[in-house]
Amino acid sequence: MTSAPRVIVVGSGIAGLTVALHAAASGCRVTVVTKDVLEHANTRYAQGGIAGVMFADDRVEDHIHDTLVAGAGLGDEAAVRVLATEGPERIRELVALGVAFDRDEHGEFRKGLEAAHSYPRILHSGGDATGTEIERALVAAVRATAATVIEHAFLVDLVVEVGRVCGIRILRDARDGHAGTPDELRADAVVLATGGIGELFAHSTNPAVATGDGIAAAIRAGAAVADLEFVQFHPTVLAAGDAFLVSEAVRGEGATLIDEDGHRFVFDDHPDGELAPRDVVARAIARVMRQQDGRPVLLDATAIPATDADARAAWLRERFPTIDNAMRERGLDWARVPVPVTPAAHYLMGGIVTDLEGRSSLPGLYAVGETARTGVHGANRLASNSLLEGAVFGARAGDAIATDAASGLWPTSARDGNEPTAKSAAENLGGVRAAFSRAALQDLMWENASLVRDEEGLSRAARVIADWRAQARSPQTEREYEDENLLLVAEQVVAAARARTVSAGAHFRRDAELAVVS
């Protein structure tokens, strides 16, 4: 290939923007397509930090070990080793782009501890505004390149010809109620960086744009997907006003979780208490909420040491300014009174199966970030590894595309996916004829396919989803395309959860013994 390869990146979070920067630096002609404005991506909402071995007394092997343990033994060790080994360089790259990570009085990076880490290797920016700062720096860097940016463009589908992905179809100026004929954009390679599937559940930390569009498009095109049953639920989302995530770093600083009687209940489930892996903490909260007739548990920041409540309030305001502001907006004085929290869908560990350079099973199609299943997270993501994954594998994909294009071979991932197949809509629906709405789908998934699952509930969800898909009409508007994507991904999440009959990490089956994984 003599001319510069044309690359379309769909999505504008840390993974997609890192691909764009590296692909542009490798001589590719890059177009970034985003559903909203360039700045609006999941990355922007990341309060927690980015994990990396940036201190002399930390070790890469320890980061690898912590990641594999958190993943319930199902992580891909080769991918985890890439993540931990290349992570520090990607963090230094972010610093060079202008990301201002918090530093102490000596000018050294300030250390942060989060759940399941054996060392305080988490870097933050602005206390709890890490994602916002990273997104700001990356957006500025991409706008400084020759990359074309197309905003308010909804991904309708991939263009596949002779078994190879060679473009995308988009609905421009995508808005609720806006209908039109999709446009076609051609490219030598397409990178999907469209985030996760948070809108599939009644309670979610994700922005409303997280409707699984890239994963759904890849499934329709025939790309391999895997591990869709592994959905991480963040333990602590405010149960007052609109959903708002309270970073795990708050517990890392000493906040505790208590029930209505003041009992620190997570130690009943795990010796690490509030700093146990997220799936353990989330299920412990769900257990106590059931015992409390559904009422939320309490996050007690008054347990953070301070000379008095005023000093604690000042410290919380400085350390967690975004969270503190959200508390105040909701009339909560968390320096003095415990606040109500519940779990919520947070992060998808599965997705489009890729190799270590982001290649999918379809020639010309790459996937990065939460849209991809690199194998890094196994059954449960280690805290603050998500931003790192986006940076590390985004860079790898961006670097690989120009080489792949020059070879003319367009290599693909040879890695296997579990690829469960959803049961047909012809399956006995048992008279199901519930009317579809997105809220009804979210409630169905929350009730039957969230923190705790069993065959009875999953089977019920499969029947209802099959019925809804059978009734579906051809989409015309962005909202209708999103609903189609959510139904398709929901079908595959439920199928994957039914296929994995043992518990592992974030996938917990109440009707099975916990899998023993070595």
Coordinates of C-alpha atoms in Angstrom, one line a residue:
M1 CA 0.0 0.0 0.0
T2 CA 1.7 3.2 -1.2
S3 CA -0.7 5.9 0.1
A4 CA -1.2 6.6 3.8
P5 CA -3.6 4.1 5.4
R6 CA -7.1 5.6 6.2
V7 CA -8.1 4.8 9.7
I8 CA -11.5 5.4 11.3
V9 CA -11.6 5.5 15.1
V10 CA -15.1 5.3 16.6
G11 CA -15.1 6.6 20.1
S12 CA -13.3 9.4 21.9
G13 CA -12.2 8.1 25.3
I14 CA -8.6 7.4 26.4
A15 CA -8.4 4.3 24.2
G16 CA -9.8 5.8 21.0
L17 CA -7.8 9.0 21.3
T18 CA -4.6 7.2 22.1
V19 CA -5.1 5.1 18.9
A20 CA -5.7 8.3 17.0
L21 CA -2.5 9.9 18.2
H22 CA -0.3 6.8 17.6
A23 CA -1.9 6.1 14.2
A24 CA -1.4 9.7 13.1
A25 CA 2.2 9.6 14.3
S26 CA 2.7 6.4 12.2
G27 CA 1.6 8.2 9.1
C28 CA -2.0 7.2 8.9
R29 CA -4.9 9.5 7.8
V30 CA -7.1 9.4 10.9
T31 CA -10.8 10.2 11.3
V32 CA -12.3 10.2 14.7
V33 CA -16.1 9.6 14.8
T34 CA -17.9 10.2 18.1
K35 CA -21.5 9.9 19.1
D36 CA -21.5 13.2 21.1
V37 CA -18.8 15.8 21.3
L38 CA -15.2 14.8 21.3
E39 CA -14.9 15.5 25.1
H40 CA -17.9 13.3 26.1
A41 CA -16.7 9.8 26.8
N42 CA -16.6 7.4 29.8
T43 CA -13.0 8.5 30.5
R44 CA -14.2 11.9 31.5
Y45 CA -16.2 10.4 34.4
A46 CA -13.3 8.3 35.9
Q47 CA -12.8 9.5 39.4
G48 CA -10.4 6.8 40.4
G49 CA -6.9 7.1 39.0
I50 CA -4.6 5.2 36.8
A51 CA -2.5 2.3 38.1
G52 CA 1.1 1.9 37.2
V53 CA 4.5 0.9 38.6
M54 CA 5.9 4.5 39.0
F55 CA 7.7 4.2 42.3
A56 CA 11.1 2.6 43.0
D57 CA 9.8 0.3 45.8
D58 CA 7.0 -1.1 43.7
R59 CA 7.4 -4.0 41.3
V60 CA 5.9 -4.9 37.9
E61 CA 5.6 -8.5 39.1
D62 CA 3.4 -7.4 42.0
H63 CA 1.1 -5.4 39.7
I64 CA 0.8 -8.5 37.5
H65 CA 0.0 -10.7 40.5
D66 CA -2.6 -8.3 41.9
T67 CA -4.3 -8.1 38.5
L68 CA -4.4 -11.8 38.0
V69 CA -5.7 -12.4 41.5
A70 CA -8.5 -9.8 41.1
G71 CA -9.4 -11.4 37.8
A72 CA -10.2 -14.7 39.7
G73 CA -7.5 -16.5 37.8
L74 CA -9.1 -16.0 34.4
G75 CA -6.9 -13.2 33.1
D76 CA -4.6 -13.7 30.2
E77 CA -1.1 -13.6 31.7
A78 CA 0.5 -12.4 28.5
A79 CA -1.9 -9.5 28.2
V80 CA -1.5 -8.6 31.9
R81 CA 2.3 -8.6 31.5
V82 CA 2.0 -6.2 28.6
L83 CA -0.3 -4.0 30.7
A84 CA 2.0 -3.8 33.7
T85 CA 5.3 -3.6 31.8
E86 CA 4.3 -0.9 29.3
G87 CA 2.0 1.0 31.6
P88 CA 4.7 3.3 33.1
E89 CA 5.8 4.5 29.6
R90 CA 2.2 5.3 28.7
I91 CA 1.7 7.2 31.9
R92 CA 4.9 9.2 31.2
E93 CA 3.4 9.9 27.7
L94 CA 0.3 11.3 29.4
V95 CA 2.5 13.5 31.5
A96 CA 4.3 14.7 28.4
L97 CA 0.9 15.6 26.9
G98 CA 0.2 17.8 29.9
V99 CA -1.7 15.6 32.3
A100 CA -1.1 17.0 35.8
F101 CA -1.1 14.1 38.2
D102 CA -1.2 15.1 41.9
R103 CA 2.2 15.5 43.6
D104 CA 3.3 15.9 47.2
E105 CA 5.2 18.7 48.8
H106 CA 8.5 17.3 47.4
G107 CA 7.2 17.2 43.8
E108 CA 6.8 13.4 43.8
F109 CA 3.7 11.7 42.6
R110 CA 1.2 11.3 45.4
K111 CA 0.4 7.6 46.0
G112 CA -3.1 6.3 46.2
L113 CA -4.4 2.9 47.4
E114 CA -7.4 1.1 46.0
A115 CA -9.0 -2.3 46.5
A116 CA -7.0 -5.5 45.8
H117 CA -3.7 -3.6 45.2
S118 CA -0.8 -4.7 47.3
Y119 CA 0.9 -1.3 46.9
P120 CA -0.4 2.3 46.7
R121 CA 0.4 2.6 43.0
I122 CA -2.6 4.7 41.9
L123 CA -2.0 8.2 40.5
H124 CA -4.8 10.8 40.6
S125 CA -5.3 14.2 39.1
G126 CA -7.3 16.9 40.8
G127 CA -8.0 14.4 43.7
D128 CA -10.9 12.7 42.0
A129 CA -10.9 14.2 38.5
T130 CA -8.3 12.0 36.8
G131 CA -10.5 11.1 33.9
T132 CA -11.5 14.6 33.2
E133 CA -7.8 15.8 33.2
I134 CA -6.7 12.9 30.9
E135 CA -9.6 13.5 28.5
R136 CA -8.7 17.2 28.4
A137 CA -5.1 16.6 27.5
L138 CA -5.9 13.9 24.9
V139 CA -8.6 16.0 23.2
A140 CA -6.2 18.9 22.9
A141 CA -3.5 16.6 21.5
V142 CA -5.8 15.1 18.9
R143 CA -7.1 18.5 17.8
A144 CA -3.5 19.6 17.3
T145 CA -3.0 16.8 14.7
A146 CA -4.4 16.6 11.1
A147 CA -7.0 14.1 12.2
T148 CA -10.6 14.8 11.0
V149 CA -13.2 14.9 13.8
I150 CA -16.8 14.0 13.1
E151 CA -19.1 14.7 16.1
H152 CA -22.7 13.8 16.7
A153 CA -22.4 10.8 14.4
F154 CA -24.0 7.5 15.4
L155 CA -22.4 4.2 14.4
V156 CA -25.1 2.3 12.5
D157 CA -23.0 -0.7 11.3
L158 CA -19.7 -1.8 9.9
V159 CA -19.2 -2.1 6.2
V160 CA -17.9 -5.6 5.4
E161 CA -16.8 -6.6 1.9
V162 CA -15.3 -10.0 0.9
G163 CA -14.8 -10.8 4.5
R164 CA -12.9 -7.6 5.4
V165 CA -14.1 -4.5 7.3
C166 CA -13.6 -1.5 5.0
G167 CA -15.7 1.2 6.6
I168 CA -18.7 2.2 8.7
R169 CA -22.2 3.5 8.2
I170 CA -23.2 6.5 10.4
L171 CA -26.2 8.6 11.1
R172 CA -25.0 12.2 11.1
D173 CA -26.3 14.8 13.6
A174 CA -27.6 11.9 15.7
R175 CA -30.3 13.1 18.1
D176 CA -33.4 11.6 19.6
G177 CA -36.1 11.8 17.0
H178 CA -33.7 12.6 14.2
A179 CA -34.2 10.1 11.3
G180 CA -32.2 10.0 8.1
T181 CA -30.3 7.8 5.6
P182 CA -27.0 6.6 7.0
D183 CA -23.8 7.8 5.3
E184 CA -20.9 5.5 4.4
L185 CA -17.3 6.3 5.3
R186 CA -14.6 4.1 3.8
A187 CA -11.3 3.2 5.4
D188 CA -8.5 0.7 5.3
A189 CA -9.0 0.0 9.1
V190 CA -11.7 0.6 11.6
V191 CA -11.1 0.8 15.3
L192 CA -14.0 0.4 17.7
A193 CA -13.5 2.3 21.0
T194 CA -17.2 2.8 21.9
G195 CA -17.1 2.0 25.6
G196 CA -19.3 -0.3 27.5
I197 CA -22.9 -1.4 28.1
G198 CA -24.0 0.5 31.2
E199 CA -27.4 1.5 29.8
L200 CA -28.3 -2.1 29.9
F201 CA -29.0 -1.9 33.6
A202 CA -31.4 0.1 35.8
H203 CA -28.5 1.4 37.9
S204 CA -25.3 2.4 36.2
T205 CA -22.3 4.7 36.6
N206 CA -21.9 5.2 32.9
P207 CA -23.1 8.1 30.8
A208 CA -26.2 7.6 28.7
V209 CA -24.1 7.1 25.5
A210 CA -22.9 3.7 26.8
T211 CA -25.3 1.5 24.8
G212 CA -22.9 -1.1 23.4
D213 CA -23.0 0.2 19.9
G214 CA -19.6 -1.0 18.8
I215 CA -20.0 -4.5 20.4
A216 CA -23.4 -4.9 18.7
A217 CA -22.0 -3.8 15.3
A218 CA -19.2 -6.3 15.7
I219 CA -21.5 -9.1 16.6
R220 CA -23.7 -8.4 13.5
A221 CA -20.6 -8.4 11.3
G222 CA -19.5 -11.8 12.7
A223 CA -16.6 -10.8 14.9
A224 CA -15.8 -13.0 17.9
V225 CA -16.9 -11.8 21.3
A226 CA -16.2 -13.3 24.7
D227 CA -16.7 -12.9 28.5
L228 CA -19.8 -10.8 28.1
E229 CA -21.1 -12.3 31.4
F230 CA -18.4 -10.5 33.3
V231 CA -20.0 -7.2 34.2
Q232 CA -18.4 -5.3 37.1
F233 CA -20.7 -3.5 39.5
H234 CA -19.3 -0.6 41.4
P235 CA -20.1 -1.0 45.1
T236 CA -20.7 2.6 46.0
V237 CA -23.0 4.9 44.1
L238 CA -24.9 7.5 45.9
A239 CA -28.5 6.5 46.6
A240 CA -29.7 10.1 46.9
G241 CA -30.6 12.1 43.8
D242 CA -29.2 11.2 40.5
A243 CA -26.7 8.3 40.5
F244 CA -23.2 9.5 41.3
L245 CA -20.2 7.2 41.7
V246 CA -18.2 7.6 45.0
S247 CA -14.7 6.5 44.1
E248 CA -13.1 3.5 45.7
A249 CA -10.3 5.8 46.7
V250 CA -12.6 7.1 49.4
R251 CA -12.5 3.7 51.0
G252 CA -8.8 3.5 50.3
E253 CA -8.4 6.6 52.5
G254 CA -10.3 5.0 55.4
A255 CA -14.0 5.3 54.8
T256 CA -16.0 2.2 55.9
L257 CA -19.2 0.5 54.9
I258 CA -21.8 0.0 57.7
D259 CA -25.3 -1.4 57.9
E260 CA -28.2 0.4 59.6
D261 CA -27.0 -0.9 62.9
G262 CA -23.5 0.5 62.4
H263 CA -21.9 -2.9 61.7
R264 CA -18.9 -3.1 59.3
F265 CA -20.4 -6.0 57.4
V266 CA -17.9 -6.5 54.5
F267 CA -15.5 -8.3 56.9
D268 CA -18.2 -11.0 57.2
D269 CA -17.5 -11.8 53.5
H270 CA -13.8 -11.1 53.1
P271 CA -10.7 -10.5 55.4
D272 CA -9.8 -7.3 53.5
G273 CA -13.2 -5.7 54.3
E274 CA -13.9 -2.6 52.3
L275 CA -10.8 -3.1 50.2
A276 CA -11.8 -6.5 49.0
P277 CA -12.2 -7.0 45.3
R278 CA -15.1 -5.0 43.9
D279 CA -17.4 -8.0 43.1
V280 CA -17.1 -9.2 46.7
V281 CA -17.9 -5.7 48.2
A282 CA -20.8 -5.2 45.8
R283 CA -22.4 -8.6 46.6
A284 CA -21.9 -7.9 50.3
I285 CA -23.8 -4.6 50.0
A286 CA -26.5 -6.4 48.0
R287 CA -26.8 -9.0 50.7
V288 CA -27.2 -6.5 53.4
M289 CA -29.7 -4.4 51.4
R290 CA -31.9 -7.5 51.0
Q291 CA -31.8 -7.9 54.8
Q292 CA -32.8 -4.3 55.1
D293 CA -35.8 -4.7 52.7
G294 CA -33.9 -2.9 49.9
R295 CA -32.7 0.1 51.9
P296 CA -29.2 1.3 51.0
V297 CA -26.1 0.7 53.2
L298 CA -24.1 3.6 54.5
L299 CA -20.6 4.8 53.5
D300 CA -19.0 6.3 56.6
A301 CA -16.4 8.9 55.8
T302 CA -16.4 9.9 59.5
A303 CA -14.1 7.0 60.0
I304 CA -11.4 8.9 58.2
P305 CA -9.0 10.2 60.9
A306 CA -9.1 13.9 61.6
T307 CA -8.8 16.2 64.6
D308 CA -12.5 17.1 64.3
A309 CA -15.3 17.2 61.8
D310 CA -14.4 20.6 60.4
A311 CA -10.8 19.4 59.7
R312 CA -12.3 16.3 58.1
A313 CA -14.6 18.4 56.0
A314 CA -11.7 20.5 54.8
W315 CA -9.6 17.4 54.0
L316 CA -12.4 15.8 52.0
R317 CA -13.0 19.0 50.1
E318 CA -9.3 19.1 49.0
R319 CA -8.9 15.4 48.4
F320 CA -12.2 14.7 46.7
P321 CA -13.4 18.0 45.3
T322 CA -15.8 16.5 42.7
I323 CA -17.4 14.1 45.1
D324 CA -17.6 16.7 47.8
N325 CA -19.4 19.0 45.5
A326 CA -21.8 16.3 44.6
M327 CA -22.5 15.6 48.2
R328 CA -23.2 19.3 48.9
E329 CA -25.5 19.5 45.9
R330 CA -27.5 16.6 47.4
G331 CA -27.6 18.2 50.9
L332 CA -25.3 15.6 52.4
D333 CA -22.7 16.4 55.0
W334 CA -20.5 13.4 54.6
A335 CA -17.8 14.7 56.9
R336 CA -20.3 14.3 59.8
V337 CA -22.9 11.8 58.7
P338 CA -22.7 8.5 56.8
V339 CA -24.3 8.7 53.4
P340 CA -26.5 6.1 51.6
V341 CA -24.9 4.0 48.7
T342 CA -25.9 1.1 46.5
P343 CA -24.1 -0.9 43.8
A344 CA -24.4 0.0 40.1
A345 CA -23.2 -1.4 36.7
H346 CA -19.8 0.0 36.1
Y347 CA -17.5 -1.8 33.7
L348 CA -17.6 -4.6 31.1
M349 CA -14.6 -7.0 31.3
G350 CA -15.7 -8.8 28.1
G351 CA -16.3 -7.6 24.6
I352 CA -14.8 -8.0 21.1
V353 CA -12.0 -10.6 21.2
T354 CA -8.6 -9.0 20.3
D355 CA -5.0 -9.9 20.3
L356 CA -2.3 -7.8 22.0
E357 CA -2.4 -5.3 19.1
G358 CA -6.1 -4.8 19.2
R359 CA -6.8 -6.9 16.1
S360 CA -10.2 -8.6 16.1
S361 CA -11.2 -11.9 14.3
L362 CA -12.2 -9.8 11.2
P363 CA -9.5 -8.4 8.9
G364 CA -9.4 -4.6 9.1
L365 CA -11.3 -4.4 12.4
Y366 CA -9.6 -3.4 15.7
A367 CA -11.1 -2.9 19.2
V368 CA -9.7 -1.1 22.2
G369 CA -10.7 -0.1 25.7
E370 CA -13.9 -1.3 27.3
T371 CA -15.2 -2.4 23.9
A372 CA -12.4 -5.0 23.6
R373 CA -11.8 -8.2 25.4
T374 CA -8.0 -8.2 25.7
G375 CA -8.0 -10.8 28.5
V376 CA -6.4 -8.3 30.9
H377 CA -9.3 -8.2 33.4
G378 CA -10.3 -11.9 33.5
A379 CA -13.5 -12.2 35.5
N380 CA -13.0 -9.0 37.5
R381 CA -11.2 -5.8 36.8
L382 CA -8.6 -4.6 39.3
A383 CA -9.2 -1.0 40.3
S384 CA -7.7 1.7 38.1
N385 CA -6.5 -0.7 35.4
S386 CA -9.2 0.5 33.0
L387 CA -7.5 3.8 32.1
L388 CA -4.2 2.0 31.9
E389 CA -5.6 -0.6 29.5
G390 CA -7.0 2.1 27.2
A391 CA -3.6 3.8 27.1
V392 CA -1.5 0.7 26.7
F393 CA -3.5 -1.2 24.1
G394 CA -4.7 2.0 22.4
A395 CA -1.0 2.8 21.7
R396 CA -0.3 -0.8 20.5
A397 CA -3.3 -0.8 18.1
G398 CA -2.3 2.7 16.8
D399 CA 1.2 1.5 16.2
A400 CA 0.2 -1.8 14.6
I401 CA -2.2 -0.4 12.0
A402 CA 0.3 1.2 9.7
T403 CA 2.5 -2.0 9.7
D404 CA -0.5 -4.2 9.0
A405 CA -1.6 -1.9 6.1
A406 CA 1.9 -2.0 4.7
S407 CA 1.9 -5.8 4.7
G408 CA -1.3 -5.9 2.8
L409 CA -2.2 -9.0 4.8
W410 CA -4.4 -7.5 7.5
P411 CA -3.7 -10.1 10.2
T412 CA -6.4 -11.0 12.7
S413 CA -6.6 -12.2 16.2
A414 CA -6.1 -15.9 16.6
R415 CA -7.3 -15.9 20.1
D416 CA -10.5 -17.8 21.0
G417 CA -13.7 -16.4 22.3
N418 CA -16.2 -18.5 24.2
E419 CA -18.8 -17.0 21.8
P420 CA -22.0 -18.3 23.4
T421 CA -25.0 -18.3 21.0
A422 CA -28.2 -17.0 22.3
K423 CA -31.2 -19.3 22.1
S424 CA -33.5 -18.7 19.2
A425 CA -36.5 -16.5 19.4
A426 CA -38.4 -19.6 18.5
E427 CA -37.7 -20.9 22.0
N428 CA -40.8 -21.4 24.1
L429 CA -41.7 -17.9 25.2
G430 CA -44.3 -19.1 27.7
G431 CA -46.8 -16.5 26.6
V432 CA -44.5 -13.6 27.1
R433 CA -45.8 -10.4 25.5
A434 CA -44.6 -7.6 27.7
A435 CA -44.3 -4.3 25.9
F436 CA -40.7 -3.2 25.2
S437 CA -39.2 -0.1 26.6
R438 CA -35.7 0.7 27.6
A439 CA -36.7 1.1 31.2
A440 CA -38.3 -2.4 31.1
L441 CA -35.2 -3.9 29.6
Q442 CA -33.0 -2.3 32.3
D443 CA -35.3 -3.5 35.1
L444 CA -35.3 -7.0 33.5
M445 CA -31.5 -7.2 33.4
W446 CA -31.1 -5.7 36.9
E447 CA -33.5 -8.2 38.4
N448 CA -32.2 -11.3 36.5
A449 CA -28.7 -10.7 35.2
S450 CA -26.8 -8.3 37.6
L451 CA -24.9 -9.0 40.8
V452 CA -26.5 -12.4 41.6
R453 CA -27.8 -14.8 38.9
D454 CA -29.4 -18.2 38.5
E455 CA -30.8 -20.3 35.7
E456 CA -34.4 -19.4 36.5
G457 CA -33.9 -15.7 36.3
L458 CA -31.6 -15.9 33.3
S459 CA -34.0 -18.1 31.5
R460 CA -36.8 -15.7 32.2
A461 CA -34.7 -12.8 30.8
A462 CA -33.8 -14.8 27.7
R463 CA -37.5 -15.5 26.9
V464 CA -38.5 -11.8 27.3
I465 CA -35.6 -10.5 25.3
A466 CA -36.2 -13.0 22.5
D467 CA -39.8 -11.9 22.4
W468 CA -38.8 -8.2 22.2
R469 CA -36.3 -8.9 19.5
A470 CA -39.0 -10.8 17.5
Q471 CA -41.3 -7.8 17.7
A472 CA -38.6 -5.2 16.8
R473 CA -39.1 -3.0 13.8
S474 CA -36.3 -1.5 11.6
P475 CA -34.7 1.4 13.5
Q476 CA -34.9 4.9 12.1
T477 CA -33.7 7.2 14.9
E478 CA -30.6 7.2 17.1
R479 CA -32.8 6.0 20.1
E480 CA -34.2 3.1 18.1
Y481 CA -30.7 2.1 16.9
E482 CA -29.5 2.2 20.5
D483 CA -32.4 0.0 21.6
E484 CA -31.7 -2.5 18.9
N485 CA -28.0 -2.6 20.1
L486 CA -29.0 -3.0 23.7
L487 CA -31.4 -5.9 23.0
L488 CA -28.7 -7.7 20.9
V489 CA -26.0 -7.3 23.6
A490 CA -28.5 -8.2 26.4
E491 CA -29.3 -11.4 24.5
Q492 CA -25.6 -12.3 24.3
V493 CA -24.9 -11.3 28.0
V494 CA -27.7 -13.5 29.2
A495 CA -26.5 -16.4 26.9
A496 CA -23.0 -16.1 28.2
A497 CA -24.2 -16.0 31.8
R498 CA -26.3 -19.1 31.2
A499 CA -23.4 -20.9 29.5
R500 CA -21.1 -20.3 32.5
T501 CA -22.8 -22.4 35.1
V502 CA -20.2 -21.9 37.8
S503 CA -19.4 -18.6 39.6
A504 CA -16.2 -16.7 38.8
G505 CA -15.3 -13.1 39.7
A506 CA -18.1 -10.7 38.8
H507 CA -20.3 -13.5 37.5
F508 CA -22.0 -15.0 40.6
R509 CA -24.4 -17.9 40.3
R510 CA -26.5 -18.5 43.4
D511 CA -27.4 -21.9 42.0
A512 CA -23.7 -23.1 41.7
E513 CA -20.7 -23.6 43.9
L514 CA -17.9 -21.0 43.6
A515 CA -15.6 -22.2 40.9
V516 CA -12.1 -23.2 42.1
V517 CA -9.7 -21.5 39.7
S518 CA -5.9 -22.1 39.9

